[in-house]
Amino acid sequence: MRISIIGSGRVATHLTLALKAHGHVFVDVCSRKITHAEGLAARLNARALNHIDNMDLNIDVVIIAVSDQSIGEVVQQLVNIKPTCLVLHTSGSTHVTVISDHLAYAGVFYPLQTFSVEHDVDWLNVPVLIEANTPQQLEIVRLLAQQLSTKVYEYSSAQRLSLHLAAVFACNFSNYCYDVAHQIVQEQGVDFELLFPLMMATTNKATSISPSMAQTGPAMRHDEVILKQHQALLKKYMPNHLEMYRLLSEQIQKRHS
């Protein structure tokens, strides 16, 4: 297929390079900063643009891979040039109607994964959630997704939003807790790597049994002595994390009352 991408960040980069490896041709890379567009376009053998008005419309698919708050703005710019091809966004929390209310052919290609510049993506095992406003367009999205992943699921916008929210807890919030743990041991000159086996064991248990069944710790045991010791340490060295500790401990105690 002939594809153009709007966006040049982490999702755009990983997705386009994976699709290119499967033989798809990229025509345009459009980004607000031309230098960003040029960097990705060079890797795709595509043209770099910083204005959507200049896009080549002789294409099969346009992929919008920008921040959620910018998708609507991009769609309005596409309305001005009247593309007749399928237009996809890659957001987990944005409804498909942000496109279908304005353009004839709309869809969603949402990879449920965290993307970093430093790490390659194992696309075969990345769940890809798809949606489209017509059966014909859905098959196009499905074809693209199945070329990359063995885990392709058709979900509604409401279902996709619930998964995105769950992903924030499972990935973003848990990673922030890892960051806090790093800060705590760093404060006392303790090696953060000592926690790695524990972190891995926690993930393994959460994915093999119910996370509720896997819960351990002083809050789950209602061990008030340890809870107070921890809070005293946080109050002394890292008071900005004290309220979070209290709130999480309280929620664990309610869950395991």
PDB file of C-alpha atoms in Angstrom:
ATOM      1  CA  MET A   1       0.000   0.000   0.000  1.00  0.00           C
ATOM      2  CA  ARG A   2       0.944   3.630  -0.462  1.00  0.00           C
ATOM      3  CA  ILE A   3       0.869   5.230   2.974  1.00  0.00           C
ATOM      4  CA  SER A   4       1.528   8.673   4.421  1.00  0.00           C
ATOM      5  CA  ILE A   5       2.137   9.407   8.079  1.00  0.00           C
ATOM      6  CA  ILE A   6       1.285  12.542  10.029  1.00  0.00           C
ATOM      7  CA  GLY A   7       3.582  12.651  13.049  1.00  0.00           C
ATOM      8  CA  SER A   8       7.208  11.723  13.606  1.00  0.00           C
ATOM      9  CA  GLY A   9       7.409  10.663  17.239  1.00  0.00           C
ATOM     10  CA  ARG A  10       7.956   7.281  18.860  1.00  0.00           C
ATOM     11  CA  VAL A  11       4.730   5.603  17.706  1.00  0.00           C
ATOM     12  CA  ALA A  12       5.074   6.993  14.183  1.00  0.00           C
ATOM     13  CA  THR A  13       8.678   5.843  13.944  1.00  0.00           C
ATOM     14  CA  HIS A  14       8.196   2.291  15.235  1.00  0.00           C
ATOM     15  CA  LEU A  15       4.990   1.750  13.243  1.00  0.00           C
ATOM     16  CA  THR A  16       6.193   3.085   9.916  1.00  0.00           C
ATOM     17  CA  LEU A  17       9.490   1.208  10.022  1.00  0.00           C
ATOM     18  CA  ALA A  18       7.635  -2.021  10.787  1.00  0.00           C
ATOM     19  CA  LEU A  19       5.201  -1.478   7.918  1.00  0.00           C
ATOM     20  CA  LYS A  20       8.020  -0.552   5.552  1.00  0.00           C
ATOM     21  CA  ALA A  21       9.714  -3.855   6.408  1.00  0.00           C
ATOM     22  CA  HIS A  22       6.569  -5.583   5.120  1.00  0.00           C
ATOM     23  CA  GLY A  23       6.808  -3.894   1.755  1.00  0.00           C
ATOM     24  CA  HIS A  24       4.561  -0.869   2.162  1.00  0.00           C
ATOM     25  CA  VAL A  25       5.619   2.341   0.441  1.00  0.00           C
ATOM     26  CA  PHE A  26       5.662   5.594   2.371  1.00  0.00           C
ATOM     27  CA  VAL A  27       4.936   8.687   0.339  1.00  0.00           C
ATOM     28  CA  ASP A  28       4.922  11.607   2.785  1.00  0.00           C
ATOM     29  CA  VAL A  29       6.002  12.202   6.362  1.00  0.00           C
ATOM     30  CA  CYS A  30       4.351  15.313   7.756  1.00  0.00           C
ATOM     31  CA  SER A  31       5.384  16.942  11.040  1.00  0.00           C
ATOM     32  CA  ARG A  32       5.141  20.441  12.466  1.00  0.00           C
ATOM     33  CA  LYS A  33       8.933  20.560  12.674  1.00  0.00           C
ATOM     34  CA  ILE A  34      10.420  19.906   9.254  1.00  0.00           C
ATOM     35  CA  THR A  35      13.651  18.604  10.797  1.00  0.00           C
ATOM     36  CA  HIS A  36      11.689  15.873  12.585  1.00  0.00           C
ATOM     37  CA  ALA A  37       9.887  14.972   9.368  1.00  0.00           C
ATOM     38  CA  GLU A  38      13.185  14.858   7.486  1.00  0.00           C
ATOM     39  CA  GLY A  39      14.727  12.478   9.991  1.00  0.00           C
ATOM     40  CA  LEU A  40      11.959   9.879   9.677  1.00  0.00           C
ATOM     41  CA  ALA A  41      11.431  10.470   5.947  1.00  0.00           C
ATOM     42  CA  ALA A  42      15.073   9.641   5.273  1.00  0.00           C
ATOM     43  CA  ARG A  43      14.595   6.236   6.906  1.00  0.00           C
ATOM     44  CA  LEU A  44      11.436   5.595   4.879  1.00  0.00           C
ATOM     45  CA  ASN A  45      12.615   6.965   1.540  1.00  0.00           C
ATOM     46  CA  ALA A  46       9.674   9.352   1.708  1.00  0.00           C
ATOM     47  CA  ARG A  47       9.115  13.073   1.230  1.00  0.00           C
ATOM     48  CA  ALA A  48       9.292  15.348   4.296  1.00  0.00           C
ATOM     49  CA  LEU A  49       6.595  17.973   4.794  1.00  0.00           C
ATOM     50  CA  ASN A  50       5.545  20.396   7.493  1.00  0.00           C
ATOM     51  CA  HIS A  51       2.210  21.357   5.912  1.00  0.00           C
ATOM     52  CA  ILE A  52      -0.634  18.896   5.360  1.00  0.00           C
ATOM     53  CA  ASP A  53      -1.857  20.995   2.415  1.00  0.00           C
ATOM     54  CA  ASN A  54       1.121  19.769   0.393  1.00  0.00           C
ATOM     55  CA  MET A  55       0.436  16.057   0.843  1.00  0.00           C
ATOM     56  CA  ASP A  56       0.235  13.757  -2.182  1.00  0.00           C
ATOM     57  CA  LEU A  57      -3.310  12.349  -2.206  1.00  0.00           C
ATOM     58  CA  ASN A  58      -2.478   9.439  -4.505  1.00  0.00           C
ATOM     59  CA  ILE A  59      -2.292   7.111  -1.500  1.00  0.00           C
ATOM     60  CA  ASP A  60      -4.250   4.281   0.124  1.00  0.00           C
ATOM     61  CA  VAL A  61      -3.928   5.186   3.795  1.00  0.00           C
ATOM     62  CA  VAL A  62      -3.139   8.204   5.965  1.00  0.00           C
ATOM     63  CA  ILE A  63      -2.009   7.412   9.510  1.00  0.00           C
ATOM     64  CA  ILE A  64      -2.356  10.109  12.163  1.00  0.00           C
ATOM     65  CA  ALA A  65       0.210   9.423  14.909  1.00  0.00           C
ATOM     66  CA  VAL A  66       0.170  12.610  16.967  1.00  0.00           C
ATOM     67  CA  SER A  67      -0.839  13.486  20.542  1.00  0.00           C
ATOM     68  CA  ASP A  68      -4.488  12.867  21.397  1.00  0.00           C
ATOM     69  CA  GLN A  69      -5.262  16.571  21.741  1.00  0.00           C
ATOM     70  CA  SER A  70      -3.894  17.251  18.253  1.00  0.00           C
ATOM     71  CA  ILE A  71      -5.900  14.604  16.350  1.00  0.00           C
ATOM     72  CA  GLY A  72      -8.963  16.815  15.861  1.00  0.00           C
ATOM     73  CA  GLU A  73      -6.832  19.662  14.538  1.00  0.00           C
ATOM     74  CA  VAL A  74      -5.128  17.339  12.053  1.00  0.00           C
ATOM     75  CA  VAL A  75      -8.494  15.990  10.875  1.00  0.00           C
ATOM     76  CA  GLN A  76      -9.728  19.514  10.208  1.00  0.00           C
ATOM     77  CA  GLN A  77      -6.649  20.170   8.090  1.00  0.00           C
ATOM     78  CA  LEU A  78      -7.298  16.949   6.164  1.00  0.00           C
ATOM     79  CA  VAL A  79     -10.885  18.036   5.538  1.00  0.00           C
ATOM     80  CA  ASN A  80      -9.487  21.008   3.627  1.00  0.00           C
ATOM     81  CA  ILE A  81      -7.644  18.774   1.130  1.00  0.00           C
ATOM     82  CA  LYS A  82     -10.485  16.175   0.898  1.00  0.00           C
ATOM     83  CA  PRO A  83      -8.607  12.847   0.955  1.00  0.00           C
ATOM     84  CA  THR A  84     -10.588   9.903  -0.436  1.00  0.00           C
ATOM     85  CA  CYS A  85      -8.434   7.244   1.216  1.00  0.00           C
ATOM     86  CA  LEU A  86      -8.717   5.550   4.603  1.00  0.00           C
ATOM     87  CA  VAL A  87      -7.619   7.786   7.503  1.00  0.00           C
ATOM     88  CA  LEU A  88      -6.475   6.096  10.715  1.00  0.00           C
ATOM     89  CA  HIS A  89      -5.431   7.348  14.123  1.00  0.00           C
ATOM     90  CA  THR A  90      -3.318   5.388  16.606  1.00  0.00           C
ATOM     91  CA  SER A  91      -4.845   6.622  19.869  1.00  0.00           C
ATOM     92  CA  GLY A  92      -6.110   4.393  22.639  1.00  0.00           C
ATOM     93  CA  SER A  93      -8.519   6.925  24.108  1.00  0.00           C
ATOM     94  CA  THR A  94      -9.840   8.878  21.097  1.00  0.00           C
ATOM     95  CA  HIS A  95     -13.183   7.887  19.548  1.00  0.00           C
ATOM     96  CA  VAL A  96     -13.237   6.882  15.884  1.00  0.00           C
ATOM     97  CA  THR A  97     -15.877   9.563  15.265  1.00  0.00           C
ATOM     98  CA  VAL A  98     -13.209  12.265  15.571  1.00  0.00           C
ATOM     99  CA  ILE A  99     -12.420  11.169  12.002  1.00  0.00           C
ATOM    100  CA  SER A 100     -15.659   9.584  10.740  1.00  0.00           C
ATOM    101  CA  ASP A 101     -17.736  12.680  11.549  1.00  0.00           C
ATOM    102  CA  HIS A 102     -15.676  14.594   8.976  1.00  0.00           C
ATOM    103  CA  LEU A 103     -14.212  12.116   6.482  1.00  0.00           C
ATOM    104  CA  ALA A 104     -15.743   9.224   4.556  1.00  0.00           C
ATOM    105  CA  TYR A 105     -13.344   6.455   5.561  1.00  0.00           C
ATOM    106  CA  ALA A 106     -12.120   6.277   9.143  1.00  0.00           C
ATOM    107  CA  GLY A 107     -10.434   3.762  11.357  1.00  0.00           C
ATOM    108  CA  VAL A 108      -8.236   3.084  14.375  1.00  0.00           C
ATOM    109  CA  PHE A 109      -4.944   1.193  14.602  1.00  0.00           C
ATOM    110  CA  TYR A 110      -4.014   1.187  18.302  1.00  0.00           C
ATOM    111  CA  PRO A 111      -0.964  -0.821  19.392  1.00  0.00           C
ATOM    112  CA  LEU A 112      -1.306  -1.566  23.108  1.00  0.00           C
ATOM    113  CA  GLN A 113       2.349  -1.065  23.940  1.00  0.00           C
ATOM    114  CA  THR A 114       4.786   1.416  25.452  1.00  0.00           C
ATOM    115  CA  PHE A 115       7.202   2.840  22.898  1.00  0.00           C
ATOM    116  CA  SER A 116      10.708   4.101  23.615  1.00  0.00           C
ATOM    117  CA  VAL A 117      13.361   5.296  21.207  1.00  0.00           C
ATOM    118  CA  GLU A 118      15.976   3.068  22.831  1.00  0.00           C
ATOM    119  CA  HIS A 119      14.073  -0.234  22.594  1.00  0.00           C
ATOM    120  CA  ASP A 120      12.905  -2.284  19.630  1.00  0.00           C
ATOM    121  CA  VAL A 121       9.316  -3.505  19.545  1.00  0.00           C
ATOM    122  CA  ASP A 122       8.386  -7.189  19.308  1.00  0.00           C
ATOM    123  CA  TRP A 123       5.438  -6.515  17.034  1.00  0.00           C
ATOM    124  CA  LEU A 124       4.366 -10.161  16.811  1.00  0.00           C
ATOM    125  CA  ASN A 125       3.323 -10.062  20.471  1.00  0.00           C
ATOM    126  CA  VAL A 126       1.891  -6.540  20.593  1.00  0.00           C
ATOM    127  CA  PRO A 127      -1.916  -6.516  20.872  1.00  0.00           C
ATOM    128  CA  VAL A 128      -3.321  -4.282  18.131  1.00  0.00           C
ATOM    129  CA  LEU A 129      -6.855  -2.944  18.584  1.00  0.00           C
ATOM    130  CA  ILE A 130      -8.651  -2.056  15.379  1.00  0.00           C
ATOM    131  CA  GLU A 131     -11.857  -0.303  14.400  1.00  0.00           C
ATOM    132  CA  ALA A 132     -13.341   1.248  11.261  1.00  0.00           C
ATOM    133  CA  ASN A 133     -16.555   2.857  10.106  1.00  0.00           C
ATOM    134  CA  THR A 134     -17.240   0.451   7.217  1.00  0.00           C
ATOM    135  CA  PRO A 135     -16.674  -3.303   6.796  1.00  0.00           C
ATOM    136  CA  GLN A 136     -14.431  -2.702   3.784  1.00  0.00           C
ATOM    137  CA  GLN A 137     -12.194  -0.296   5.679  1.00  0.00           C
ATOM    138  CA  LEU A 138     -12.078  -2.643   8.656  1.00  0.00           C
ATOM    139  CA  GLU A 139     -10.584  -5.347   6.442  1.00  0.00           C
ATOM    140  CA  ILE A 140      -7.858  -2.947   5.299  1.00  0.00           C
ATOM    141  CA  VAL A 141      -6.978  -2.133   8.904  1.00  0.00           C
ATOM    142  CA  ARG A 142      -7.071  -5.819   9.793  1.00  0.00           C
ATOM    143  CA  LEU A 143      -4.698  -6.650   6.937  1.00  0.00           C
ATOM    144  CA  LEU A 144      -2.179  -4.057   8.108  1.00  0.00           C
ATOM    145  CA  ALA A 145      -2.430  -5.210  11.720  1.00  0.00           C
ATOM    146  CA  GLN A 146      -2.109  -8.914  10.918  1.00  0.00           C
ATOM    147  CA  GLN A 147       1.071  -8.272   8.958  1.00  0.00           C
ATOM    148  CA  LEU A 148       2.669  -7.005  12.161  1.00  0.00           C
ATOM    149  CA  SER A 149       0.983  -8.851  15.010  1.00  0.00           C
ATOM    150  CA  THR A 150      -0.520 -12.231  15.826  1.00  0.00           C
ATOM    151  CA  LYS A 151      -2.791 -10.522  18.367  1.00  0.00           C
ATOM    152  CA  VAL A 152      -5.342  -8.404  16.488  1.00  0.00           C
ATOM    153  CA  TYR A 153      -8.650  -7.537  18.142  1.00  0.00           C
ATOM    154  CA  GLU A 154     -11.677  -5.611  16.908  1.00  0.00           C
ATOM    155  CA  TYR A 155     -12.911  -3.441  19.774  1.00  0.00           C
ATOM    156  CA  SER A 156     -15.234  -0.461  19.990  1.00  0.00           C
ATOM    157  CA  SER A 157     -14.009   2.992  20.978  1.00  0.00           C
ATOM    158  CA  ALA A 158     -15.539   2.554  24.455  1.00  0.00           C
ATOM    159  CA  GLN A 159     -13.760  -0.780  24.969  1.00  0.00           C
ATOM    160  CA  ARG A 160     -10.498   0.677  23.705  1.00  0.00           C
ATOM    161  CA  LEU A 161     -10.790   3.576  26.159  1.00  0.00           C
ATOM    162  CA  SER A 162     -11.178   1.139  29.073  1.00  0.00           C
ATOM    163  CA  LEU A 163      -8.056  -0.721  27.942  1.00  0.00           C
ATOM    164  CA  HIS A 164      -6.150   2.534  27.648  1.00  0.00           C
ATOM    165  CA  LEU A 165      -7.142   3.494  31.198  1.00  0.00           C
ATOM    166  CA  ALA A 166      -6.117   0.058  32.446  1.00  0.00           C
ATOM    167  CA  ALA A 167      -2.813   0.427  30.591  1.00  0.00           C
ATOM    168  CA  VAL A 168      -2.123   3.698  32.424  1.00  0.00           C
ATOM    169  CA  PHE A 169      -2.423   1.869  35.744  1.00  0.00           C
ATOM    170  CA  ALA A 170      -0.524  -1.226  34.571  1.00  0.00           C
ATOM    171  CA  CYS A 171       2.281   0.637  32.801  1.00  0.00           C
ATOM    172  CA  ASN A 172       2.532   4.375  33.455  1.00  0.00           C
ATOM    173  CA  PHE A 173       1.617   4.382  37.138  1.00  0.00           C
ATOM    174  CA  SER A 174       3.597   1.236  37.925  1.00  0.00           C
ATOM    175  CA  ASN A 175       6.645   2.696  36.166  1.00  0.00           C
ATOM    176  CA  TYR A 176       6.295   5.856  38.249  1.00  0.00           C
ATOM    177  CA  CYS A 177       6.288   3.659  41.367  1.00  0.00           C
ATOM    178  CA  TYR A 178       9.532   2.104  40.094  1.00  0.00           C
ATOM    179  CA  ASP A 179      10.895   5.631  39.747  1.00  0.00           C
ATOM    180  CA  VAL A 180       9.896   6.454  43.338  1.00  0.00           C
ATOM    181  CA  ALA A 181      11.545   3.215  44.524  1.00  0.00           C
ATOM    182  CA  HIS A 182      14.705   4.275  42.678  1.00  0.00           C
ATOM    183  CA  GLN A 183      14.640   7.663  44.411  1.00  0.00           C
ATOM    184  CA  ILE A 184      14.158   6.071  47.841  1.00  0.00           C
ATOM    185  CA  VAL A 185      17.136   3.717  47.625  1.00  0.00           C
ATOM    186  CA  GLN A 186      19.247   6.375  45.914  1.00  0.00           C
ATOM    187  CA  GLU A 187      18.659   8.634  48.910  1.00  0.00           C
ATOM    188  CA  GLN A 188      20.276   6.010  51.170  1.00  0.00           C
ATOM    189  CA  GLY A 189      23.007   4.893  48.775  1.00  0.00           C
ATOM    190  CA  VAL A 190      21.450   1.475  48.128  1.00  0.00           C
ATOM    191  CA  ASP A 191      21.795  -0.338  44.781  1.00  0.00           C
ATOM    192  CA  PHE A 192      18.496  -0.142  42.853  1.00  0.00           C
ATOM    193  CA  GLU A 193      19.365  -3.354  40.997  1.00  0.00           C
ATOM    194  CA  LEU A 194      18.700  -5.298  44.202  1.00  0.00           C
ATOM    195  CA  LEU A 195      14.998  -4.733  43.493  1.00  0.00           C
ATOM    196  CA  PHE A 196      15.100  -6.206  39.965  1.00  0.00           C
ATOM    197  CA  PRO A 197      14.314  -9.824  40.944  1.00  0.00           C
ATOM    198  CA  LEU A 198      11.397  -8.594  43.061  1.00  0.00           C
ATOM    199  CA  MET A 199      10.073  -6.433  40.212  1.00  0.00           C
ATOM    200  CA  MET A 200      10.273  -9.349  37.782  1.00  0.00           C
ATOM    201  CA  ALA A 201       8.600 -11.734  40.239  1.00  0.00           C
ATOM    202  CA  THR A 202       5.771  -9.253  40.788  1.00  0.00           C
ATOM    203  CA  THR A 203       5.137  -8.977  37.046  1.00  0.00           C
ATOM    204  CA  ASN A 204       5.283 -12.747  36.596  1.00  0.00           C
ATOM    205  CA  LYS A 205       2.781 -13.335  39.397  1.00  0.00           C
ATOM    206  CA  ALA A 206       0.411 -10.627  38.173  1.00  0.00           C
ATOM    207  CA  THR A 207       0.310 -12.246  34.720  1.00  0.00           C
ATOM    208  CA  SER A 208      -0.014 -15.845  35.943  1.00  0.00           C
ATOM    209  CA  ILE A 209      -2.553 -15.439  38.754  1.00  0.00           C
ATOM    210  CA  SER A 210      -5.025 -12.728  39.699  1.00  0.00           C
ATOM    211  CA  PRO A 211      -3.246  -9.510  40.782  1.00  0.00           C
ATOM    212  CA  SER A 212      -5.545  -9.461  43.788  1.00  0.00           C
ATOM    213  CA  MET A 213      -4.363 -12.943  44.780  1.00  0.00           C
ATOM    214  CA  ALA A 214      -0.737 -11.874  44.261  1.00  0.00           C
ATOM    215  CA  GLN A 215      -0.960  -8.871  46.604  1.00  0.00           C
ATOM    216  CA  THR A 216       1.475  -8.887  49.528  1.00  0.00           C
ATOM    217  CA  GLY A 217       3.002  -6.295  51.832  1.00  0.00           C
ATOM    218  CA  PRO A 218       2.333  -4.451  55.100  1.00  0.00           C
ATOM    219  CA  ALA A 219      -0.817  -2.712  53.872  1.00  0.00           C
ATOM    220  CA  MET A 220      -2.411  -5.992  52.819  1.00  0.00           C
ATOM    221  CA  ARG A 221      -1.459  -7.467  56.215  1.00  0.00           C
ATOM    222  CA  HIS A 222      -2.725  -4.329  57.999  1.00  0.00           C
ATOM    223  CA  ASP A 223       0.660  -4.066  59.728  1.00  0.00           C
ATOM    224  CA  GLU A 224       0.315  -0.631  61.331  1.00  0.00           C
ATOM    225  CA  VAL A 225       3.793  -0.726  62.930  1.00  0.00           C
ATOM    226  CA  ILE A 226       5.575  -1.087  59.567  1.00  0.00           C
ATOM    227  CA  LEU A 227       3.228   1.380  57.861  1.00  0.00           C
ATOM    228  CA  LYS A 228       4.079   4.030  60.456  1.00  0.00           C
ATOM    229  CA  GLN A 229       7.831   3.337  60.131  1.00  0.00           C
ATOM    230  CA  HIS A 230       7.650   3.778  56.364  1.00  0.00           C
ATOM    231  CA  GLN A 231       5.649   6.979  56.672  1.00  0.00           C
ATOM    232  CA  ALA A 232       8.112   8.398  59.191  1.00  0.00           C
ATOM    233  CA  LEU A 233      10.997   7.676  56.809  1.00  0.00           C
ATOM    234  CA  LEU A 234       9.182   9.326  53.909  1.00  0.00           C
ATOM    235  CA  LYS A 235       8.256  12.332  56.041  1.00  0.00           C
ATOM    236  CA  LYS A 236      11.930  12.823  56.919  1.00  0.00           C
ATOM    237  CA  TYR A 237      13.570  12.291  53.538  1.00  0.00           C
ATOM    238  CA  MET A 238      10.880  12.403  50.788  1.00  0.00           C
ATOM    239  CA  PRO A 239       7.746  14.150  52.118  1.00  0.00           C
ATOM    240  CA  ASN A 240       6.385  14.695  48.600  1.00  0.00           C
ATOM    241  CA  HIS A 241       5.748  10.925  48.344  1.00  0.00           C
ATOM    242  CA  LEU A 242       4.069  10.565  51.737  1.00  0.00           C
ATOM    243  CA  GLU A 243       0.507  11.222  50.578  1.00  0.00           C
ATOM    244  CA  MET A 244       0.835   8.735  47.725  1.00  0.00           C
ATOM    245  CA  TYR A 245       2.059   6.070  50.158  1.00  0.00           C
ATOM    246  CA  ARG A 246      -0.893   6.722  52.457  1.00  0.00           C
ATOM    247  CA  LEU A 247      -3.414   6.666  49.631  1.00  0.00           C
ATOM    248  CA  LEU A 248      -2.099   3.445  48.056  1.00  0.00           C
ATOM    249  CA  SER A 249      -1.881   1.721  51.434  1.00  0.00           C
ATOM    250  CA  GLU A 250      -5.439   2.788  52.245  1.00  0.00           C
ATOM    251  CA  GLN A 251      -6.755   1.446  48.930  1.00  0.00           C
ATOM    252  CA  ILE A 252      -4.933  -1.876  49.402  1.00  0.00           C
ATOM    253  CA  GLN A 253      -6.403  -2.203  52.909  1.00  0.00           C
ATOM    254  CA  LYS A 254      -9.916  -1.545  51.578  1.00  0.00           C
ATOM    255  CA  ARG A 255      -9.428  -4.090  48.799  1.00  0.00           C
ATOM    256  CA  HIS A 256      -8.176  -6.702  51.293  1.00  0.00           C
ATOM    257  CA  SER A 257     -10.356  -5.861  54.273  1.00  0.00           C
TER     258      SER A 257
END
